[in-house]
Tab-separated table of C-alpha atoms in Angstrom:
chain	number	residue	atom	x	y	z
A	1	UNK	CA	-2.539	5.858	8.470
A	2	UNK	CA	-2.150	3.972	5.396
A	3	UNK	CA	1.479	2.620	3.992
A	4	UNK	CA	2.615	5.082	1.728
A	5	UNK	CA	3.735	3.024	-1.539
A	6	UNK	CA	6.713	5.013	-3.160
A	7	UNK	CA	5.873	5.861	-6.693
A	8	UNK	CA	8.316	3.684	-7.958
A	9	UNK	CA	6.880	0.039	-6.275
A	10	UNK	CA	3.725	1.399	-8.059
A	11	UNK	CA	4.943	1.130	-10.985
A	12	UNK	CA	6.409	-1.898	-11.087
A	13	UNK	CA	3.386	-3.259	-9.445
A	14	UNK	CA	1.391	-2.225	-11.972
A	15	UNK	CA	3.773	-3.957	-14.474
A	16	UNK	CA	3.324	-7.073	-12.793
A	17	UNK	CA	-0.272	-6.675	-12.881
A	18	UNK	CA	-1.138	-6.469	-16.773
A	19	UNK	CA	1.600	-8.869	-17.462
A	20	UNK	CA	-0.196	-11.488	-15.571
A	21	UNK	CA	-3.302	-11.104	-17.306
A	22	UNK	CA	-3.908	-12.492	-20.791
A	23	UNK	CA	-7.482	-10.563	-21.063
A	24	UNK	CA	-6.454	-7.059	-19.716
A	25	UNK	CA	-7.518	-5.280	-16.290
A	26	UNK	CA	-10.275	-2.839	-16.123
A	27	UNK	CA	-9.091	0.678	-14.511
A	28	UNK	CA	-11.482	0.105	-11.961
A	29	UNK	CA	-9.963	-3.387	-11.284
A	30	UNK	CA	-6.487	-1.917	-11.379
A	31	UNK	CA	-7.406	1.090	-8.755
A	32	UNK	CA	-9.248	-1.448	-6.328
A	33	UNK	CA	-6.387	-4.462	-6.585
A	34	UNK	CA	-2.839	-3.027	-7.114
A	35	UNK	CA	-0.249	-1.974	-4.377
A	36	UNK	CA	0.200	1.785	-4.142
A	37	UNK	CA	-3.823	2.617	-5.587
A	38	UNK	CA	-5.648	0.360	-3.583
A	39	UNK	CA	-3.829	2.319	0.042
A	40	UNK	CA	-4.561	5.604	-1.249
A	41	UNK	CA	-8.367	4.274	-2.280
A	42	UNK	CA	-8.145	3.234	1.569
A	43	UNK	CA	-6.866	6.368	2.962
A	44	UNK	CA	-9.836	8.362	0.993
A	45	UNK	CA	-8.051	9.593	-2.238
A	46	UNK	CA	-10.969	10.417	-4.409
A	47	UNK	CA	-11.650	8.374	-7.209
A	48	UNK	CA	-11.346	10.991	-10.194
A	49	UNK	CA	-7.489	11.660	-8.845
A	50	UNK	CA	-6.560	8.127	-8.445
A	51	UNK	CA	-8.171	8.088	-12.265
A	52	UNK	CA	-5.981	10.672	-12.950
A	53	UNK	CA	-2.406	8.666	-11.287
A	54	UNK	CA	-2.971	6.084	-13.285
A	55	UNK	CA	-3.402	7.933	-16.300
A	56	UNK	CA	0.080	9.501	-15.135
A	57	UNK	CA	1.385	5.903	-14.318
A	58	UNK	CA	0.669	4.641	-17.844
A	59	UNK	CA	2.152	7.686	-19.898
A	60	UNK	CA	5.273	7.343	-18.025
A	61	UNK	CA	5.501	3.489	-18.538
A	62	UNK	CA	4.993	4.223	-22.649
A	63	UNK	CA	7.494	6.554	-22.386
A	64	UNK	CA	10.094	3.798	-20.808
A	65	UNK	CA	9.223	1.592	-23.560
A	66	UNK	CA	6.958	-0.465	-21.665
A	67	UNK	CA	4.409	-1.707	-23.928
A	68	UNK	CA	1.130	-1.184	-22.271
A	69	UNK	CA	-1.740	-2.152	-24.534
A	70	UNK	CA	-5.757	-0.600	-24.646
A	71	UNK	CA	-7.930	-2.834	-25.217
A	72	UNK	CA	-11.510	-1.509	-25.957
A	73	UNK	CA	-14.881	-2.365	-27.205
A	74	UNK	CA	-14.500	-4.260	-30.453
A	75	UNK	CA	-17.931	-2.774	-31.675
A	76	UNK	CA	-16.597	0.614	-30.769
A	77	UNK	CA	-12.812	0.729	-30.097
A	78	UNK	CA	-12.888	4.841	-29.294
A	79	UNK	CA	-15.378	4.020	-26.525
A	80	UNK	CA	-12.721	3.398	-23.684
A	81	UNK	CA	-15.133	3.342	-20.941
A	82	UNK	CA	-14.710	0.138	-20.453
A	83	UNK	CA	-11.309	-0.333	-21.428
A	84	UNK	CA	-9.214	-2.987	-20.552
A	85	UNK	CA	-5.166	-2.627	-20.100
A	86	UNK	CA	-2.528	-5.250	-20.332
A	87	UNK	CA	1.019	-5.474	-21.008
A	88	UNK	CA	1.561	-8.555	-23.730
A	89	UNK	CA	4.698	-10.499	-22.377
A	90	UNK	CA	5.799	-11.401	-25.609
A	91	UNK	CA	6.886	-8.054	-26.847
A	92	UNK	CA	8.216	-7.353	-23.602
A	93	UNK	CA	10.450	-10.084	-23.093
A	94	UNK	CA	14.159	-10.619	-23.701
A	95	UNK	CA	15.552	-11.613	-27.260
A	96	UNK	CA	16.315	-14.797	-27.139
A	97	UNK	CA	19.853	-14.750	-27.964
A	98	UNK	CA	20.770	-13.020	-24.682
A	99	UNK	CA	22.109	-14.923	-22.245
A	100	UNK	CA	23.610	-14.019	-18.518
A	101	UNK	CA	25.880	-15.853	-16.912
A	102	UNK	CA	25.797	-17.168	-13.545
A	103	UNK	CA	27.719	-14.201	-12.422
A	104	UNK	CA	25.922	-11.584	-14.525
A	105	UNK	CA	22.799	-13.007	-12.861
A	106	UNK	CA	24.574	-12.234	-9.494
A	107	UNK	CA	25.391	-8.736	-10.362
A	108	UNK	CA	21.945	-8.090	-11.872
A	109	UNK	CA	20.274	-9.974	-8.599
A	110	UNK	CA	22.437	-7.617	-6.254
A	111	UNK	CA	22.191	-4.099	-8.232
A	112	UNK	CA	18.426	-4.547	-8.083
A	113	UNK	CA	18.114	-5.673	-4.452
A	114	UNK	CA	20.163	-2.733	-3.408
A	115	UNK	CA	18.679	-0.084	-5.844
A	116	UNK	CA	16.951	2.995	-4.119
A	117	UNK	CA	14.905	6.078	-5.293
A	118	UNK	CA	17.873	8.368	-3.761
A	119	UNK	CA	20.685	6.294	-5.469
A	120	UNK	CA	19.482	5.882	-8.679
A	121	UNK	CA	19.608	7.715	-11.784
A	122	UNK	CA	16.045	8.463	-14.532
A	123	UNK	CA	17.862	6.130	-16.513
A	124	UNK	CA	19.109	3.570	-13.970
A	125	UNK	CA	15.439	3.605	-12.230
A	126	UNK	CA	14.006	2.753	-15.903
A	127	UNK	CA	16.735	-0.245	-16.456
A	128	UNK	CA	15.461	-1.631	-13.057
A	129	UNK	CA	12.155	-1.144	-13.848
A	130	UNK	CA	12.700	-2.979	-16.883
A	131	UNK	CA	14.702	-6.048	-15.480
A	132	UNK	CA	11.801	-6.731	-12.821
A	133	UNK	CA	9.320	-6.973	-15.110
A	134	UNK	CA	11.044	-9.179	-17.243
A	135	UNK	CA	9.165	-12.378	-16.230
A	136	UNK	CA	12.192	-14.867	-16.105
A	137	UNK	CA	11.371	-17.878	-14.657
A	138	UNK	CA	13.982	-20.775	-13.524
A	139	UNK	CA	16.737	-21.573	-11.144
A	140	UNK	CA	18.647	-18.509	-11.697
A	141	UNK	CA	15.897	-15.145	-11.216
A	142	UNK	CA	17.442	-12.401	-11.943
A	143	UNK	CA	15.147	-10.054	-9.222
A	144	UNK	CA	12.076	-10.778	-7.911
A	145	UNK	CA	9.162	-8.230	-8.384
A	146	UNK	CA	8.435	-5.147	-6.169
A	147	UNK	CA	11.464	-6.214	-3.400
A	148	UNK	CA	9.779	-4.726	0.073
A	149	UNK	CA	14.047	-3.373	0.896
A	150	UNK	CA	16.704	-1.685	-0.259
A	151	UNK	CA	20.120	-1.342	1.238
A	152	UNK	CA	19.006	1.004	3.906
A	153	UNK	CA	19.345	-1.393	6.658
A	154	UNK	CA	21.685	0.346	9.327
A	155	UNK	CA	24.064	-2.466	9.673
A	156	UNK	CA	24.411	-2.842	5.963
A	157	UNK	CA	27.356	0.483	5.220
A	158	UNK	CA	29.252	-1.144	8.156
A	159	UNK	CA	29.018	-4.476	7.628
A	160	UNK	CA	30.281	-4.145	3.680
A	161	UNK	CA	32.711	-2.228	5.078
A	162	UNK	CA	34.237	-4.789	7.030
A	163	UNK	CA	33.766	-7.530	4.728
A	164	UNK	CA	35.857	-5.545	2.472
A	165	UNK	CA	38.404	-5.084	5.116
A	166	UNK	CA	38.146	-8.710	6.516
A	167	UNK	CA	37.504	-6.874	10.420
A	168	UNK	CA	35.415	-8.971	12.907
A	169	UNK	CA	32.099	-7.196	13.695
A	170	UNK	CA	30.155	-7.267	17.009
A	171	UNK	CA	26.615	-6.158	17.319
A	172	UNK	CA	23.403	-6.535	19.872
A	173	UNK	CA	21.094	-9.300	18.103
A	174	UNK	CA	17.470	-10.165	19.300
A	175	UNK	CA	16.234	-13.640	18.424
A	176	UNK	CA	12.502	-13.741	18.234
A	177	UNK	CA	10.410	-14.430	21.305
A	178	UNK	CA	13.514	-13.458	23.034
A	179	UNK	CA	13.240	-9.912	25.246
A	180	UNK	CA	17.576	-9.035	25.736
A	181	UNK	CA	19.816	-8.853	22.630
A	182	UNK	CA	22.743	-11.020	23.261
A	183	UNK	CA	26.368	-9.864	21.414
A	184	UNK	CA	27.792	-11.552	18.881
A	185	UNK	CA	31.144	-11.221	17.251
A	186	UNK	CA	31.341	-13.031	14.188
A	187	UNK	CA	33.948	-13.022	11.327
A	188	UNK	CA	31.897	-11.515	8.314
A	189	UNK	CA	31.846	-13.138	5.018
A	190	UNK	CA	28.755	-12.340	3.062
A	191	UNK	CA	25.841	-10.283	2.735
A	192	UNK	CA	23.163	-12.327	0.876
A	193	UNK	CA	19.661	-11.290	-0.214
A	194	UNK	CA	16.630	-13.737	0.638
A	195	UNK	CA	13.250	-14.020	0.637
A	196	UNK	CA	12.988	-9.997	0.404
A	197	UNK	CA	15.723	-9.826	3.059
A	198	UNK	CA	18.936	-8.910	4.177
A	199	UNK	CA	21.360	-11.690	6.009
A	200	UNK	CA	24.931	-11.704	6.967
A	201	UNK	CA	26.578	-14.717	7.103
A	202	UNK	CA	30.100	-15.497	8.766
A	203	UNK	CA	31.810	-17.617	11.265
A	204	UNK	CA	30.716	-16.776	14.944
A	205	UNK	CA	33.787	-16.140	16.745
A	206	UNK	CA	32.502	-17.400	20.102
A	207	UNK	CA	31.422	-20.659	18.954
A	208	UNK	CA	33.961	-21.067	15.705
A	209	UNK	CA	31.081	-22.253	14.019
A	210	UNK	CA	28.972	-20.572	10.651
A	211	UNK	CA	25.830	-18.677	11.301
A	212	UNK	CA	23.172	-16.509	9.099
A	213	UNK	CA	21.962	-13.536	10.813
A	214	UNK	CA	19.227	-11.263	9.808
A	215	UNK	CA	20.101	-7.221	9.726
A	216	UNK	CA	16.741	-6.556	10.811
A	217	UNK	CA	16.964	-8.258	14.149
A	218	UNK	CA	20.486	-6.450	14.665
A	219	UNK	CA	19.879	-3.808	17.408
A	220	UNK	CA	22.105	-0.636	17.535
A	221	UNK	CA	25.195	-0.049	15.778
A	222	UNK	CA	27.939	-2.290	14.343
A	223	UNK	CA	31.043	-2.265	15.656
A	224	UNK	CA	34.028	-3.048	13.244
A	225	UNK	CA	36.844	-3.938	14.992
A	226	UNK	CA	40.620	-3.870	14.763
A	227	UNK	CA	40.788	-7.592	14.290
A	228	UNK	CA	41.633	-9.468	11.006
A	229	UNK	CA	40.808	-12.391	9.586
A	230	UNK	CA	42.125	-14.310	6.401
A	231	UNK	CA	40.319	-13.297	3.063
A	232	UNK	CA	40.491	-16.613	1.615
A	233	UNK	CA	37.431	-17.501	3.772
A	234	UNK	CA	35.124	-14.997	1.984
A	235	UNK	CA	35.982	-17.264	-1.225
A	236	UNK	CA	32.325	-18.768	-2.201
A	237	UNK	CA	31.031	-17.156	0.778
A	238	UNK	CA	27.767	-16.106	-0.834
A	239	UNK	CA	27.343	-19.293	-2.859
A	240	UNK	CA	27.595	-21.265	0.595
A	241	UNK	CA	24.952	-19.031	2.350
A	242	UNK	CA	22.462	-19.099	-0.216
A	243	UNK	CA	23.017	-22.753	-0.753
A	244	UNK	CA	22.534	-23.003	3.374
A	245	UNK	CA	19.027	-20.976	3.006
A	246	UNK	CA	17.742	-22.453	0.186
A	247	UNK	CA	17.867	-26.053	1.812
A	248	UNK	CA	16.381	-24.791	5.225
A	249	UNK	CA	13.401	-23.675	2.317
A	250	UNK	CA	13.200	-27.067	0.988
A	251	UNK	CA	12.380	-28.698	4.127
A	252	UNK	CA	9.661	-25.964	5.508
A	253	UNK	CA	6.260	-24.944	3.580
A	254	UNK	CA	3.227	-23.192	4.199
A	255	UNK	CA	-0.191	-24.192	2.688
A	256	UNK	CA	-1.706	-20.937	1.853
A	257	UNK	CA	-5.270	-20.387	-0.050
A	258	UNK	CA	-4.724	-16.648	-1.907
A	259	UNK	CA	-7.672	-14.743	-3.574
A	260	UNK	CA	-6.985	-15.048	-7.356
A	261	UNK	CA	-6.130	-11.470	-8.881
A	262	UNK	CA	-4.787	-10.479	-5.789
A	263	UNK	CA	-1.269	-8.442	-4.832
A	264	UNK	CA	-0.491	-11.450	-2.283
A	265	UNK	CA	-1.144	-13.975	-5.745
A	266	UNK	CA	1.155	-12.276	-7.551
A	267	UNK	CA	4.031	-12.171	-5.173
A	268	UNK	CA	3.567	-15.553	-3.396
A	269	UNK	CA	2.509	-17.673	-6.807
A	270	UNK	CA	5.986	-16.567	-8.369
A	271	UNK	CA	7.556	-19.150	-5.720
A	272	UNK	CA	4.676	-21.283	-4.578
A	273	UNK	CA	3.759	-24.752	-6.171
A	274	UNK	CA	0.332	-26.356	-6.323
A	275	UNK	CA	-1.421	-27.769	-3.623
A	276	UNK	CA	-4.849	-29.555	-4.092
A	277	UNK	CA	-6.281	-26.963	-1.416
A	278	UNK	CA	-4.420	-23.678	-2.171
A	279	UNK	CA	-0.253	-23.597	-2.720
A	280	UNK	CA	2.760	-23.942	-0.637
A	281	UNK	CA	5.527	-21.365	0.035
A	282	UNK	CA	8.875	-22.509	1.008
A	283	UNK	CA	10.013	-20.307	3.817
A	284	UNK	CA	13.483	-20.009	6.052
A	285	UNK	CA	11.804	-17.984	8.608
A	286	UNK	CA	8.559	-18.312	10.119
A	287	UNK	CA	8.423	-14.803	11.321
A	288	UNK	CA	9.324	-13.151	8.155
A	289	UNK	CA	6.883	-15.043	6.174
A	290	UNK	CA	4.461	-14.239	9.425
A	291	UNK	CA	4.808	-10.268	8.416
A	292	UNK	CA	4.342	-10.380	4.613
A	293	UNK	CA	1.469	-12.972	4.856
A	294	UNK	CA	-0.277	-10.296	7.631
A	295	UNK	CA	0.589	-7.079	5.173
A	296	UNK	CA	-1.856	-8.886	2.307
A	297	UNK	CA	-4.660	-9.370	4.876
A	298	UNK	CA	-7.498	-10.879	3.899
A	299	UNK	CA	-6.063	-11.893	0.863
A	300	UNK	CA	-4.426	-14.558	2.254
A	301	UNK	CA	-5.580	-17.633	4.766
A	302	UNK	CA	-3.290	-19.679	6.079
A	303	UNK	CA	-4.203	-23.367	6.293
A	304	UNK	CA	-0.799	-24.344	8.018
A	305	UNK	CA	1.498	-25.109	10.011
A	306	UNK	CA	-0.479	-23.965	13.068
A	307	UNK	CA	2.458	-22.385	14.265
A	308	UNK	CA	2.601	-19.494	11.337
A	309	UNK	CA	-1.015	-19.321	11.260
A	310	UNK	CA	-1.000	-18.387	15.507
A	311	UNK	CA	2.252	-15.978	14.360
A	312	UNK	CA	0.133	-14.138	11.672
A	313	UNK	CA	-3.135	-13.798	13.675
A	314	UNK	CA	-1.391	-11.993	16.614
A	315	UNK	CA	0.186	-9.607	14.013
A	316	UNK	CA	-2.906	-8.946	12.752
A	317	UNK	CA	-4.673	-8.890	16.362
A	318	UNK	CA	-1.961	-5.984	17.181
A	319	UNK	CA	-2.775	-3.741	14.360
A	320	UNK	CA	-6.604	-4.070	15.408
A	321	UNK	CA	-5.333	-3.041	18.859
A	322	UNK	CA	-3.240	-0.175	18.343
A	323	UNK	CA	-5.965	1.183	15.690
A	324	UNK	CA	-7.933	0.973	18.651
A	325	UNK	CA	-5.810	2.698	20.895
A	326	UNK	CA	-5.137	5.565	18.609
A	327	UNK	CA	-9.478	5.784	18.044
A	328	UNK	CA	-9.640	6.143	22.344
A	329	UNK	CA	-6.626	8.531	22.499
């Protein structure tokens, strides 16, 4: 069965889409390449009420204020057969006289990461509709496109919770390539968004030493416990985590080749450089960069290191294999 894109990636999606393109996407182009069209054009949706989604998808952007442009054929502008759509990022962007701060950029970074469809208000879903597609580029993003999570990791209620409280946690956590969980109690400080995913990061009481952990890998419930700790240690908590991450970043990189026009060119050239034979994508984690690269499948090739290339492959092996499985049962 196909991933089911909720309505709202779609639409930002398709945001990122025409702002990327100075000459405008054809519908056809748009159905065929953009996240949340292109699954249902895979699971069968006929073409006439894909037509018709987008047609949906477009009114409602207008109607947010999103300024998405028809370009047709300059000898007959009323025939739209052929139409092209874009959204120019020059009457979409940000007066210039507005500025965030550091900690407005935070805020922003940390309302959008966290935003979900049951959460969120018609007006608060258009103002974070509106803030990803802004296009800022620099040291500080405010959100990065189309974020794959929201806060509905299971750890995440009680792990706030406790870093509110200043409580030591304990919870099961699997490593990967490891088969047992093995507890950890750890003193939590922050909860930090990166690279599309939630970490928690705090001193490990066992060790008295700081460690990141992902909430994903977290099995079963957290425990908070009776036990304090000082709340002068959150104090630049967050800064010191994402500090921590982004220098693991700096010294790893994969060399990917991407199919131009692509979903996976979109996402990955927002924080990929150059390369003479494709880019490179600073990562933290192999294995989380090893699931997004095998959800774009053959839109992206990885040329190395061998080890996320062999990671990748035998996530994409497994899907063939438990298609299979489900063609035999």
């Amino acid at each position: 069965m196909a991933t089911r894109i909720p309505a709202e990636e779609r639409l930002t999606n398709l945001v990122v889409a025409l702002m990327a393109t100075e000459i405008g996407l054809t519908k056809q182009q748009i159905l065929d390449n953009v996240s949340g069209y292109r699954q249902r054009a895979d699971a069968g949706a006929r073409s006439d009420a894909l037509e018709k989604m987008f047609e949906r998808d477009k009114d409602e952007l207008r109607t947010l204020g999103v300024p998405v442009e028809t370009i047709g054929d300059p000898a007959d502008p009323n025939d739209l057969r052929e139409a092209r759509y874009r959204i120019p990022q020059a009457e979409y962007d940000l007066p210039d006289d507005i500025v965030f701060s550091p900690a407005e950029l935070a805020v922003l970074q940390l309302a959008g990461s966290v935003w979900s469809a049951e959460s969120a208000s018609g007006d608060a879903k258009a103002g974070v509709r509106k803030i990803r597609a802004l296009g800022i580029d620099g040291d500080e993003p405010i959100i990065g496109f189309a974020p794959r999570i929201t806060a509905r990791d299971a750890a995440f209620p009680q792990l706030q919770e406790a870093i509110e409280k200043c409580r030591v946690v304990v919870f099961d956590y699997l490593k990967p390539g490891e088969q047992t969980p093995r507890r950890r109690s750890i003193r939590p400080l922050a909860l930090v968004d990166y690279e599309a995913r939630w970490h928690v990061y705090g001193v490990d009481v066992d060790i008295d030493a700081d460690r990141m952990f992902l909430l994903s890998r977290i099995v079963g419930d957290v425990r908070v416990t009776a036990t304090s700790f000082a709340a002068e240690l959150r104090e630049g908590a967050g800064e010191r985590a994402l500090s921590g991450l982004e220098k693991v970043a700096a010294q790893n990189a994969a060399l990917l080749e991407v199919t131009p026009g692509t979903e996976a060119a979109l996402r990955l050239g927002r924080r990929a450089a150059p390369a003479k034979q494709g880019i490179k994508v600073p990562f933290v984690d192999l294995h989380i960069l090893a699931d997004e690269l095998a959800s774009y499948g053959p839109e992206v090739r990885v040329v190395e290191p061998a080890a996320l290339r062999d990671a990748v492959i035998a996530r994409l092996t497994a899907v063939v294999a438990a298609n299979s499985d489900q063609g035999d049962s």
